[in-house]
């Protein structure tokens, strides 16, 4: 897997190094149709789930997507196709084992204590329905600064067997998926920058049901340059309360997690490759708290508070 670029590598590196003087460095995406890479996020999510008694949460995370540049647009934007390649959560909530494992080919294994689900044991037609839902690709239109300008998302899971999947891993998947969305950062400046320069950016968080997004404000700093690499420091914070918002679900049969109050802090170190014009890897620390209610299918609402911290590595693999 590799990206294809319009300019020879040596020429680009020379041009970039010459531009590091008075005019600064131009940090923008330069995506060419047919370019491809895998995006892999690994790390841990830890915290305390209180509903009403406090329970420790310790989960390992691995999420992968295969990204292909579908087309470049006249205005400089690019359209990329994002294909899920697996979503894995594994660990414990208190003393209870929790697992949510979606393989690259769309098979699902889930566990909550003694409750288990394995899609490979289903009849072939039901397996097919789940595979299609869990591996459905989507299109994203992004600007040269990485800002998301449009998304064509797949439909929700409608397979009847979805109701047989334990609810607790579904809640964990919803919350972790919402946290991971903060890592898609449109953090590139719209003009050349020098070491020490700062600029503002925003991530439009679309983690709740409905069309409304919430901007996560970020402060970015060009920390240093080393050869082909530009190192960007990122900080951000978001607080909110007074509204009742439901986290996005994979299916209408999933538990409802509504957030009434929340805060999120994010700190990151991003490495931008000058020769390839892409942010190639990053290390992220997230922390915060959300409070609201969760409701199991056919159940009553229960109040909860979740305090969390996450340490995540994010990289493109060519």
Short mmCIF file of C-alpha atoms in Angstrom, two decimals:
data_model
loop_
_atom_site.label_atom_id
_atom_site.label_comp_id
_atom_site.label_asym_id
_atom_site.label_seq_id
_atom_site.Cartn_x
_atom_site.Cartn_y
_atom_site.Cartn_z
CA UNK A 1 0.00 0.00 0.00
CA UNK A 2 1.43 3.39 -0.93
CA UNK A 3 0.57 6.93 -1.95
CA UNK A 4 1.33 8.11 -5.48
CA UNK A 5 2.47 11.68 -5.87
CA UNK A 6 2.69 14.13 -8.75
CA UNK A 7 6.17 15.46 -7.91
CA UNK A 8 9.39 13.43 -7.56
CA UNK A 9 10.36 13.05 -3.92
CA UNK A 10 13.82 14.62 -4.18
CA UNK A 11 12.48 17.70 -5.95
CA UNK A 12 9.77 18.17 -3.32
CA UNK A 13 12.18 17.84 -0.41
CA UNK A 14 14.50 20.41 -2.00
CA UNK A 15 11.64 22.82 -2.58
CA UNK A 16 10.35 22.35 0.97
CA UNK A 17 13.77 22.91 2.52
CA UNK A 18 14.23 26.08 0.49
CA UNK A 19 10.86 27.31 1.77
CA UNK A 20 11.83 26.99 5.44
CA UNK A 21 13.47 30.38 5.54
CA UNK A 22 11.76 33.70 5.61
CA UNK A 23 8.58 32.56 3.89
CA UNK A 24 7.97 29.63 6.24
CA UNK A 25 6.65 26.16 5.50
CA UNK A 26 3.47 25.45 3.58
CA UNK A 27 1.62 22.61 5.33
CA UNK A 28 -1.21 21.46 3.05
CA UNK A 29 -2.51 18.14 1.80
CA UNK A 30 -1.58 17.18 -1.76
CA UNK A 31 -3.61 14.03 -2.44
CA UNK A 32 -3.48 12.40 -5.87
CA UNK A 33 -6.21 10.05 -7.20
CA UNK A 34 -5.27 6.42 -6.64
CA UNK A 35 -3.13 7.12 -3.58
CA UNK A 36 -3.83 4.71 -0.71
CA UNK A 37 -2.79 3.89 2.85
CA UNK A 38 -4.08 2.23 6.00
CA UNK A 39 -4.89 4.39 9.01
CA UNK A 40 -4.32 2.50 12.27
CA UNK A 41 -5.22 3.75 15.76
CA UNK A 42 -4.03 1.80 18.80
CA UNK A 43 -3.96 2.51 22.51
CA UNK A 44 -5.89 2.38 25.75
CA UNK A 45 -9.03 3.91 27.24
CA UNK A 46 -9.23 3.93 31.02
CA UNK A 47 -11.56 5.51 33.52
CA UNK A 48 -14.41 5.10 35.95
CA UNK A 49 -18.03 4.33 35.10
CA UNK A 50 -20.43 5.39 37.85
CA UNK A 51 -24.03 4.15 37.59
CA UNK A 52 -24.49 4.52 40.55
CA UNK A 53 -21.48 2.69 42.04
CA UNK A 54 -18.01 3.51 40.61
CA UNK A 55 -16.55 0.77 38.40
CA UNK A 56 -13.03 0.90 36.88
CA UNK A 57 -12.78 0.65 33.08
CA UNK A 58 -9.67 -0.67 31.30
CA UNK A 59 -9.88 -1.23 27.54
CA UNK A 60 -7.38 -1.78 24.74
CA UNK A 61 -8.29 -0.27 21.37
CA UNK A 62 -7.30 -1.03 17.79
CA UNK A 63 -9.15 0.53 14.85
CA UNK A 64 -8.09 0.37 11.20
CA UNK A 65 -9.34 1.91 7.94
CA UNK A 66 -8.12 1.61 4.36
CA UNK A 67 -8.16 5.02 2.68
CA UNK A 68 -8.12 5.59 -1.09
CA UNK A 69 -8.07 8.98 -2.82
CA UNK A 70 -11.01 8.78 -5.24
CA UNK A 71 -10.64 12.13 -6.96
CA UNK A 72 -9.15 15.60 -6.69
CA UNK A 73 -11.46 18.55 -7.31
CA UNK A 74 -10.67 21.78 -9.18
CA UNK A 75 -10.86 23.85 -5.98
CA UNK A 76 -8.10 21.77 -4.36
CA UNK A 77 -10.39 19.56 -2.29
CA UNK A 78 -10.07 15.78 -2.44
CA UNK A 79 -12.62 12.98 -2.15
CA UNK A 80 -11.43 9.93 -0.22
CA UNK A 81 -13.11 6.56 0.25
CA UNK A 82 -12.76 5.13 3.75
CA UNK A 83 -13.14 1.34 4.14
CA UNK A 84 -13.37 -0.10 7.70
CA UNK A 85 -10.72 -2.75 8.34
CA UNK A 86 -11.55 -3.73 11.92
CA UNK A 87 -12.68 -2.26 15.26
CA UNK A 88 -11.40 -3.97 18.40
CA UNK A 89 -12.11 -3.25 22.06
CA UNK A 90 -10.98 -5.67 24.72
CA UNK A 91 -10.58 -5.42 28.47
CA UNK A 92 -12.59 -5.31 31.67
CA UNK A 93 -15.29 -3.18 33.26
CA UNK A 94 -14.81 -3.90 36.92
CA UNK A 95 -14.15 -7.65 37.00
CA UNK A 96 -16.34 -8.38 33.96
CA UNK A 97 -14.62 -9.17 30.63
CA UNK A 98 -15.78 -6.99 27.72
CA UNK A 99 -14.97 -7.58 24.07
CA UNK A 100 -16.04 -6.02 20.77
CA UNK A 101 -14.07 -7.44 17.85
CA UNK A 102 -15.00 -6.64 14.25
CA UNK A 103 -12.59 -8.30 11.81
CA UNK A 104 -11.44 -6.79 8.52
CA UNK A 105 -13.88 -9.05 6.65
CA UNK A 106 -16.83 -8.00 8.84
CA UNK A 107 -17.23 -10.84 11.35
CA UNK A 108 -18.26 -9.76 14.84
CA UNK A 109 -17.41 -11.29 18.19
CA UNK A 110 -18.81 -9.67 21.34
CA UNK A 111 -18.61 -10.63 25.00
CA UNK A 112 -20.00 -9.27 28.25
CA UNK A 113 -19.28 -11.65 31.11
CA UNK A 114 -20.97 -14.94 30.25
CA UNK A 115 -22.89 -13.43 27.31
CA UNK A 116 -21.22 -14.04 23.96
CA UNK A 117 -21.97 -13.48 20.28
CA UNK A 118 -20.10 -14.85 17.27
CA UNK A 119 -21.39 -13.98 13.81
CA UNK A 120 -19.54 -16.96 12.25
CA UNK A 121 -22.09 -19.24 13.91
CA UNK A 122 -24.99 -17.59 12.09
CA UNK A 123 -26.61 -18.87 8.87
CA UNK A 124 -24.75 -17.60 5.81
CA UNK A 125 -27.43 -15.10 4.77
CA UNK A 126 -27.41 -13.46 8.21
CA UNK A 127 -23.60 -13.38 8.18
CA UNK A 128 -23.75 -11.63 4.83
CA UNK A 129 -26.10 -8.93 6.17
CA UNK A 130 -23.77 -8.17 9.05
CA UNK A 131 -20.63 -8.20 6.89
CA UNK A 132 -22.14 -5.71 4.47
CA UNK A 133 -23.15 -3.39 7.33
CA UNK A 134 -19.88 -3.57 9.27
CA UNK A 135 -17.57 -3.16 6.25
CA UNK A 136 -19.57 -0.51 4.36
CA UNK A 137 -17.29 2.24 3.04
CA UNK A 138 -18.06 5.95 3.07
CA UNK A 139 -16.87 9.02 1.18
CA UNK A 140 -15.32 12.11 2.75
CA UNK A 141 -14.59 15.39 0.99
CA UNK A 142 -11.68 17.24 2.62
CA UNK A 143 -9.97 20.56 2.01
CA UNK A 144 -6.20 21.06 1.59
CA UNK A 145 -6.14 21.95 5.32
CA UNK A 146 -7.88 18.65 6.18
CA UNK A 147 -11.26 20.17 7.02
CA UNK A 148 -14.20 17.81 6.45
CA UNK A 149 -16.56 19.43 3.94
CA UNK A 150 -18.91 16.52 3.29
CA UNK A 151 -19.58 12.91 4.27
CA UNK A 152 -21.61 10.22 2.51
CA UNK A 153 -22.17 7.72 5.32
CA UNK A 154 -23.50 4.15 5.03
CA UNK A 155 -26.92 3.13 6.34
CA UNK A 156 -27.33 1.82 9.90
CA UNK A 157 -27.29 -1.90 10.70
CA UNK A 158 -30.71 -3.41 9.98
CA UNK A 159 -29.90 -7.13 10.32
CA UNK A 160 -32.41 -8.89 12.61
CA UNK A 161 -29.63 -10.75 14.43
CA UNK A 162 -28.29 -7.44 15.76
CA UNK A 163 -30.64 -7.72 18.74
CA UNK A 164 -28.74 -10.84 19.87
CA UNK A 165 -25.50 -8.90 20.38
CA UNK A 166 -24.91 -8.04 24.10
CA UNK A 167 -25.80 -4.41 24.86
CA UNK A 168 -22.87 -3.49 27.11
CA UNK A 169 -20.18 -3.84 24.38
CA UNK A 170 -22.40 -1.71 22.13
CA UNK A 171 -22.31 1.10 24.72
CA UNK A 172 -18.51 0.86 24.92
CA UNK A 173 -18.26 0.96 21.12
CA UNK A 174 -20.47 4.08 20.92
CA UNK A 175 -18.41 6.00 23.48
CA UNK A 176 -14.99 5.01 22.09
CA UNK A 177 -16.09 5.75 18.49
CA UNK A 178 -17.17 9.23 19.65
CA UNK A 179 -13.78 9.85 21.30
CA UNK A 180 -11.87 8.70 18.22
CA UNK A 181 -13.68 11.21 16.02
CA UNK A 182 -11.78 13.99 17.82
CA UNK A 183 -8.58 12.67 16.21
CA UNK A 184 -9.67 13.64 12.68
CA UNK A 185 -8.13 17.06 13.01
CA UNK A 186 -8.30 19.72 10.27
CA UNK A 187 -5.21 21.23 11.84
CA UNK A 188 -3.23 22.55 8.86
CA UNK A 189 -2.76 26.33 8.47
CA UNK A 190 -4.01 28.25 5.44
CA UNK A 191 -0.69 30.09 5.00
CA UNK A 192 3.02 29.26 5.42
CA UNK A 193 4.25 29.07 9.03
CA UNK A 194 7.58 29.21 10.84
CA UNK A 195 8.72 27.33 13.93
CA UNK A 196 6.88 28.82 16.92
CA UNK A 197 3.92 30.11 14.90
CA UNK A 198 0.41 29.34 16.21
CA UNK A 199 -2.91 29.06 14.45
CA UNK A 200 -6.48 28.10 15.33
CA UNK A 201 -8.45 25.16 13.95
CA UNK A 202 -11.74 23.40 14.68
CA UNK A 203 -12.91 19.78 14.52
CA UNK A 204 -16.63 19.46 13.71
CA UNK A 205 -17.67 16.63 16.05
CA UNK A 206 -20.61 14.76 14.51
CA UNK A 207 -20.98 12.25 17.34
CA UNK A 208 -24.66 12.80 18.12
CA UNK A 209 -27.78 11.69 16.26
CA UNK A 210 -29.16 14.40 14.01
CA UNK A 211 -27.40 16.80 11.67
CA UNK A 212 -25.93 19.15 14.31
CA UNK A 213 -22.15 19.21 14.85
CA UNK A 214 -20.16 20.67 17.72
CA UNK A 215 -16.87 22.46 17.00
CA UNK A 216 -13.88 21.36 19.08
CA UNK A 217 -11.56 24.43 19.11
CA UNK A 218 -7.85 23.67 18.76
CA UNK A 219 -4.65 25.66 19.12
CA UNK A 220 -1.84 24.37 16.90
CA UNK A 221 1.85 25.26 17.06
CA UNK A 222 4.66 24.41 14.65
CA UNK A 223 6.94 22.99 17.32
CA UNK A 224 10.02 22.09 15.26
CA UNK A 225 11.28 20.67 11.96
CA UNK A 226 13.63 17.71 11.57
CA UNK A 227 14.67 16.81 8.02
CA UNK A 228 11.53 15.73 6.18
CA UNK A 229 9.30 16.12 9.26
CA UNK A 230 7.33 19.06 10.65
CA UNK A 231 6.19 18.53 14.25
CA UNK A 232 2.88 20.12 15.26
CA UNK A 233 1.68 20.45 18.87
CA UNK A 234 -2.11 20.46 19.34
CA UNK A 235 -4.23 21.47 22.33
CA UNK A 236 -7.98 21.75 22.68
CA UNK A 237 -10.85 21.80 25.17
CA UNK A 238 -14.62 21.54 24.87
CA UNK A 239 -17.27 21.92 27.61
CA UNK A 240 -21.04 21.77 27.40
CA UNK A 241 -24.20 21.27 29.42
CA UNK A 242 -27.91 22.04 29.38
CA UNK A 243 -28.82 19.88 26.36
CA UNK A 244 -29.83 16.22 26.01
CA UNK A 245 -28.03 14.62 23.05
CA UNK A 246 -27.96 10.98 21.96
CA UNK A 247 -24.70 9.40 20.79
CA UNK A 248 -24.78 7.94 17.30
CA UNK A 249 -25.71 4.26 17.17
CA UNK A 250 -24.95 1.52 14.66
CA UNK A 251 -28.59 0.43 14.83
CA UNK A 252 -31.89 1.70 16.20
CA UNK A 253 -31.88 -1.44 18.38
CA UNK A 254 -28.74 -0.31 20.20
CA UNK A 255 -28.85 1.14 23.73
CA UNK A 256 -29.49 4.88 23.88
CA UNK A 257 -26.68 6.87 25.48
CA UNK A 258 -27.73 10.48 26.07
CA UNK A 259 -25.24 13.12 27.20
CA UNK A 260 -26.43 16.02 29.34
CA UNK A 261 -23.06 17.37 30.45
CA UNK A 262 -19.53 16.84 29.24
CA UNK A 263 -15.99 18.10 28.87
CA UNK A 264 -13.06 16.99 26.75
CA UNK A 265 -9.39 17.94 26.77
CA UNK A 266 -7.09 16.89 23.95
CA UNK A 267 -3.32 17.13 23.58
CA UNK A 268 -1.40 15.80 20.61
CA UNK A 269 1.92 15.67 18.81
CA UNK A 270 1.51 15.33 15.02
CA UNK A 271 4.28 14.56 12.53
CA UNK A 272 3.68 15.97 9.02
CA UNK A 273 5.84 14.52 6.22
CA UNK A 274 6.91 17.36 3.93
CA UNK A 275 7.80 15.03 1.06
CA UNK A 276 4.37 13.37 0.99
CA UNK A 277 2.23 16.31 2.17
CA UNK A 278 0.37 14.24 4.78
CA UNK A 279 0.27 14.02 8.60
CA UNK A 280 1.79 10.54 8.91
CA UNK A 281 1.65 9.82 12.64
CA UNK A 282 0.51 11.30 15.94
CA UNK A 283 0.35 10.60 19.65
CA UNK A 284 -2.79 11.74 21.46
CA UNK A 285 -3.87 12.13 25.09
CA UNK A 286 -7.58 12.67 25.75
CA UNK A 287 -9.28 13.16 29.10
CA UNK A 288 -12.62 14.33 30.36
CA UNK A 289 -16.02 13.40 31.67
CA UNK A 290 -19.51 12.81 30.29
CA UNK A 291 -22.72 12.49 32.30
CA UNK A 292 -26.25 11.62 31.27
CA UNK A 293 -28.42 8.54 30.95
CA UNK A 294 -28.28 5.20 29.18
CA UNK A 295 -31.28 3.09 28.28
CA UNK A 296 -31.16 -0.56 27.29
CA UNK A 297 -33.65 -1.82 24.68
CA UNK A 298 -37.05 -2.17 26.40
CA UNK A 299 -35.50 -0.89 29.64
CA UNK A 300 -35.70 2.21 31.83
CA UNK A 301 -33.22 5.09 31.76
CA UNK A 302 -30.29 4.93 34.20
CA UNK A 303 -28.08 7.86 35.19
CA UNK A 304 -24.32 7.55 34.64
CA UNK A 305 -21.07 9.48 34.82
CA UNK A 306 -17.97 8.37 32.90
CA UNK A 307 -14.57 9.88 33.70
CA UNK A 308 -11.96 8.81 31.19
CA UNK A 309 -8.43 9.15 29.89
CA UNK A 310 -7.11 7.78 26.61
CA UNK A 311 -3.58 7.37 25.27
CA UNK A 312 -3.69 6.72 21.52
CA UNK A 313 -1.23 6.29 18.65
CA UNK A 314 -2.50 7.26 15.20
CA UNK A 315 -0.52 6.50 12.04
CA UNK A 316 -0.75 6.05 8.28
CA UNK A 317 0.84 2.82 7.04
CA UNK A 318 1.92 2.99 3.40
#
